[in-house]
Amino acid sequence: IPPSKDPRLLIKDLRFERVKVRIYQPKKSNNSQRRGILYFHGGVGRFGSIRAYERTCRYFCRKTNSVVVCVEYRLAPKHPFPAQFEDCLTAAIHFLRTAQDHGVDPSRIVICGDSSGGTLTAAVAQALVNRGDLPKLRAQILIYPFLQCVDFNLPSYQQNERVPILLKERTLVLGLKYVNMDLGIIKELFKGCHVSEDRRLKYQKWVSPDYIPHEFKTRGYKPSPAYLPSKELCEVSEPLFDPVFSPLLAEDSVIAQLPETFILTCEFDVLRDDGLLYKKRLEDHGIKVTWCHLQEGFHG
């Protein structure tokens, strides 16, 4: 859709520091400052663009009477991970600092993203918790996010491994390409051989089928056998446990400071349980969570 063709909205392309953004503002005059939505699109850090999310951002802008900023972060493989996160963080800091220049109340800014954009949203929210020099985020909105790489045999990974578009194997292939790792390790990742004993003990209090409510296990879930970790694979897999890539693995001290959160999950999505586990972690720390579960929903 051509960016200038909407009689109700003012749409323009800008740069926040080095990062390209497209900003959507309602044309109707407003006596007070508007709310702001910063949107990070999905696409596993390799696909997607401002153009692909044109309809989504216009819809948000019109329906919520907010100023919407869509971030055109750099894509892999030309720009390797974590360039995507760095661009999103840069855009968020710039928007929080300059909100009033765009008619936005700095205390009413939410960040939002879908799929890997949800991962970026969670990672940016975590990176901002200790920034005393910036306004606090009003909320984070996570639309079926990828959040962890500890356990690829959670109930949702088992139940939905052959559900398009995000097949279980495709999820790992895309994720490994994103962090530029060898695809030959996929079968070992499925078995959990990349998680050392120390990590397993640390993460089991956050990532475990035990924390998935029973009603999500009725569709043919079977507990997986445990395999011994491979020392070599554990070393190679180190980048996967960085909270920038796996925000569910952030320390409690970070999780406890996060803003109010909205999480959307889909029943027929391998990433469903990532959302459920993050919901539990946030609620355990007293963070208010609004949860929307689409019983007939699937990824994309």
CSV table of N, CA and C in Angstrom, one decimal, residues 215-269:
chain,number,residue,atom,x,y,z
A,215,GLU,N,-4.9,-28.4,31.4
A,215,GLU,CA,-5.8,-28.5,30.2
A,215,GLU,C,-5.0,-28.3,28.9
A,216,PHE,N,-3.8,-27.9,28.9
A,216,PHE,CA,-3.0,-27.8,27.7
A,216,PHE,C,-2.2,-29.1,27.4
A,217,LYS,N,-2.3,-30.1,28.3
A,217,LYS,CA,-1.6,-31.3,28.1
A,217,LYS,C,-2.5,-32.4,27.6
A,218,THR,N,-3.8,-32.2,27.5
A,218,THR,CA,-4.7,-33.3,27.2
A,218,THR,C,-4.6,-33.7,25.7
A,219,ARG,N,-4.0,-32.9,24.9
A,219,ARG,CA,-4.0,-33.3,23.4
A,219,ARG,C,-2.7,-34.1,23.1
A,220,GLY,N,-2.6,-35.3,23.8
A,220,GLY,CA,-1.5,-36.2,23.4
A,220,GLY,C,-0.1,-35.8,23.8
A,221,TYR,N,0.1,-35.2,24.9
A,221,TYR,CA,1.4,-34.9,25.4
A,221,TYR,C,2.0,-36.0,26.2
A,222,LYS,N,3.3,-36.4,25.9
A,222,LYS,CA,4.0,-37.4,26.6
A,222,LYS,C,5.3,-36.8,27.2
A,223,PRO,N,5.6,-37.0,28.5
A,223,PRO,CA,6.9,-36.5,29.0
A,223,PRO,C,8.1,-37.1,28.2
A,224,SER,N,9.1,-36.3,27.9
A,224,SER,CA,10.2,-36.7,27.1
A,224,SER,C,11.3,-37.4,27.9
A,225,PRO,N,12.0,-38.4,27.4
A,225,PRO,CA,13.1,-39.0,28.1
A,225,PRO,C,14.2,-38.0,28.2
A,226,ALA,N,15.0,-38.2,29.3
A,226,ALA,CA,16.1,-37.2,29.5
A,226,ALA,C,17.4,-37.8,28.9
A,227,TYR,N,18.1,-37.0,28.2
A,227,TYR,CA,19.4,-37.4,27.5
A,227,TYR,C,20.5,-36.6,28.2
A,228,LEU,N,21.7,-37.3,28.2
A,228,LEU,CA,22.9,-36.6,28.8
A,228,LEU,C,23.3,-35.5,27.9
A,229,PRO,N,23.8,-34.4,28.6
A,229,PRO,CA,24.3,-33.2,27.8
A,229,PRO,C,25.6,-33.6,27.1
A,230,SER,N,25.9,-32.9,26.0
A,230,SER,CA,27.1,-33.0,25.3
A,230,SER,C,27.9,-31.8,25.6
A,231,LYS,N,29.1,-32.0,26.1
A,231,LYS,CA,30.0,-30.9,26.5
A,231,LYS,C,30.3,-29.9,25.4
A,232,GLU,N,30.6,-30.5,24.2
A,232,GLU,CA,30.9,-29.8,23.0
A,232,GLU,C,29.7,-28.9,22.6
A,233,LEU,N,28.5,-29.6,22.6
A,233,LEU,CA,27.3,-28.9,22.1
A,233,LEU,C,26.9,-27.8,23.1
A,234,CYS,N,27.1,-28.0,24.4
A,234,CYS,CA,26.8,-27.0,25.4
A,234,CYS,C,27.6,-25.7,25.1
A,235,GLU,N,28.9,-25.9,24.8
A,235,GLU,CA,29.8,-24.8,24.5
A,235,GLU,C,29.3,-24.0,23.2
A,236,VAL,N,29.0,-24.8,22.2
A,236,VAL,CA,28.5,-24.2,20.9
A,236,VAL,C,27.2,-23.4,21.1
A,237,SER,N,26.4,-23.9,22.0
A,237,SER,CA,25.0,-23.4,22.2
A,237,SER,C,25.0,-22.2,23.1
A,238,GLU,N,26.1,-21.8,23.6
A,238,GLU,CA,26.1,-20.7,24.6
A,238,GLU,C,25.3,-19.4,24.2
A,239,PRO,N,25.4,-19.0,22.9
A,239,PRO,CA,24.6,-17.8,22.6
A,239,PRO,C,23.1,-17.9,22.7
A,240,LEU,N,22.6,-19.1,22.6
A,240,LEU,CA,21.1,-19.4,22.7
A,240,LEU,C,20.5,-19.0,24.1
A,241,PHE,N,21.4,-19.0,25.1
A,241,PHE,CA,20.9,-18.7,26.5
A,241,PHE,C,21.0,-17.3,26.9
A,242,ASP,N,21.5,-16.4,26.0
A,242,ASP,CA,21.5,-15.0,26.2
A,242,ASP,C,20.0,-14.5,26.3
A,243,PRO,N,19.7,-13.8,27.4
A,243,PRO,CA,18.3,-13.3,27.5
A,243,PRO,C,17.8,-12.4,26.3
A,244,VAL,N,18.8,-11.8,25.6
A,244,VAL,CA,18.4,-11.1,24.4
A,244,VAL,C,17.7,-12.1,23.4
A,245,PHE,N,18.2,-13.3,23.3
A,245,PHE,CA,17.7,-14.3,22.4
A,245,PHE,C,16.6,-15.1,23.1
A,246,SER,N,16.7,-15.3,24.4
A,246,SER,CA,15.7,-16.1,25.2
A,246,SER,C,15.3,-15.3,26.4
A,247,PRO,N,14.4,-14.4,26.2
A,247,PRO,CA,14.0,-13.5,27.3
A,247,PRO,C,13.5,-14.2,28.6
A,248,LEU,N,12.9,-15.4,28.4
A,248,LEU,CA,12.4,-16.1,29.5
A,248,LEU,C,13.5,-16.4,30.5
A,249,LEU,N,14.8,-16.4,30.1
A,249,LEU,CA,15.9,-16.8,31.0
A,249,LEU,C,16.5,-15.6,31.7
A,250,ALA,N,15.9,-14.4,31.7
A,250,ALA,CA,16.4,-13.3,32.4
A,250,ALA,C,16.3,-13.6,33.9
A,251,GLU,N,17.2,-12.9,34.7
A,251,GLU,CA,17.2,-13.1,36.1
A,251,GLU,C,16.0,-12.5,36.8
A,252,ASP,N,15.7,-13.0,38.0
A,252,ASP,CA,14.5,-12.5,38.7
A,252,ASP,C,14.5,-11.0,38.9
A,253,SER,N,15.7,-10.5,39.2
A,253,SER,CA,15.8,-9.1,39.5
A,253,SER,C,15.4,-8.2,38.3
A,254,VAL,N,15.5,-8.7,37.1
A,254,VAL,CA,15.0,-8.0,35.9
A,254,VAL,C,13.5,-8.2,35.7
A,255,ILE,N,13.1,-9.5,35.8
A,255,ILE,CA,11.7,-9.8,35.6
A,255,ILE,C,10.8,-9.0,36.6
A,256,ALA,N,11.3,-8.8,37.8
A,256,ALA,CA,10.5,-8.1,38.8
A,256,ALA,C,10.2,-6.7,38.5
A,257,GLN,N,11.0,-6.1,37.6
A,257,GLN,CA,10.8,-4.7,37.3
A,257,GLN,C,10.1,-4.4,36.0
A,258,LEU,N,9.6,-5.4,35.3
A,258,LEU,CA,9.0,-5.2,34.0
A,258,LEU,C,7.6,-4.5,34.1
A,259,PRO,N,7.2,-3.9,33.0
A,259,PRO,CA,5.9,-3.2,33.1
A,259,PRO,C,4.7,-4.1,32.9
A,260,GLU,N,3.6,-3.6,33.1
A,260,GLU,CA,2.3,-4.4,32.8
A,260,GLU,C,2.4,-5.0,31.4
A,261,THR,N,1.8,-6.2,31.3
A,261,THR,CA,2.1,-7.0,30.1
A,261,THR,C,0.8,-7.6,29.5
A,262,PHE,N,0.7,-7.6,28.2
A,262,PHE,CA,-0.3,-8.3,27.5
A,262,PHE,C,0.3,-9.4,26.7
A,263,ILE,N,-0.2,-10.6,26.9
A,263,ILE,CA,0.4,-11.8,26.1
A,263,ILE,C,-0.7,-12.5,25.3
A,264,LEU,N,-0.5,-12.7,24.1
A,264,LEU,CA,-1.4,-13.4,23.2
A,264,LEU,C,-0.8,-14.8,22.9
A,265,THR,N,-1.5,-15.9,23.1
A,265,THR,CA,-1.1,-17.2,22.7
A,265,THR,C,-2.1,-17.8,21.8
A,266,CYS,N,-1.7,-18.8,21.0
A,266,CYS,CA,-2.6,-19.5,20.1
A,266,CYS,C,-2.5,-21.0,20.4
A,267,GLU,N,-3.6,-21.7,20.4
A,267,GLU,CA,-3.6,-23.1,20.8
A,267,GLU,C,-2.7,-23.9,19.8
A,268,PHE,N,-2.8,-23.7,18.5
A,268,PHE,CA,-2.1,-24.5,17.5
A,268,PHE,C,-0.8,-23.8,17.1
A,269,ASP,N,0.1,-23.6,18.1
A,269,ASP,CA,1.3,-22.9,17.9
A,269,ASP,C,2.4,-23.5,18.7
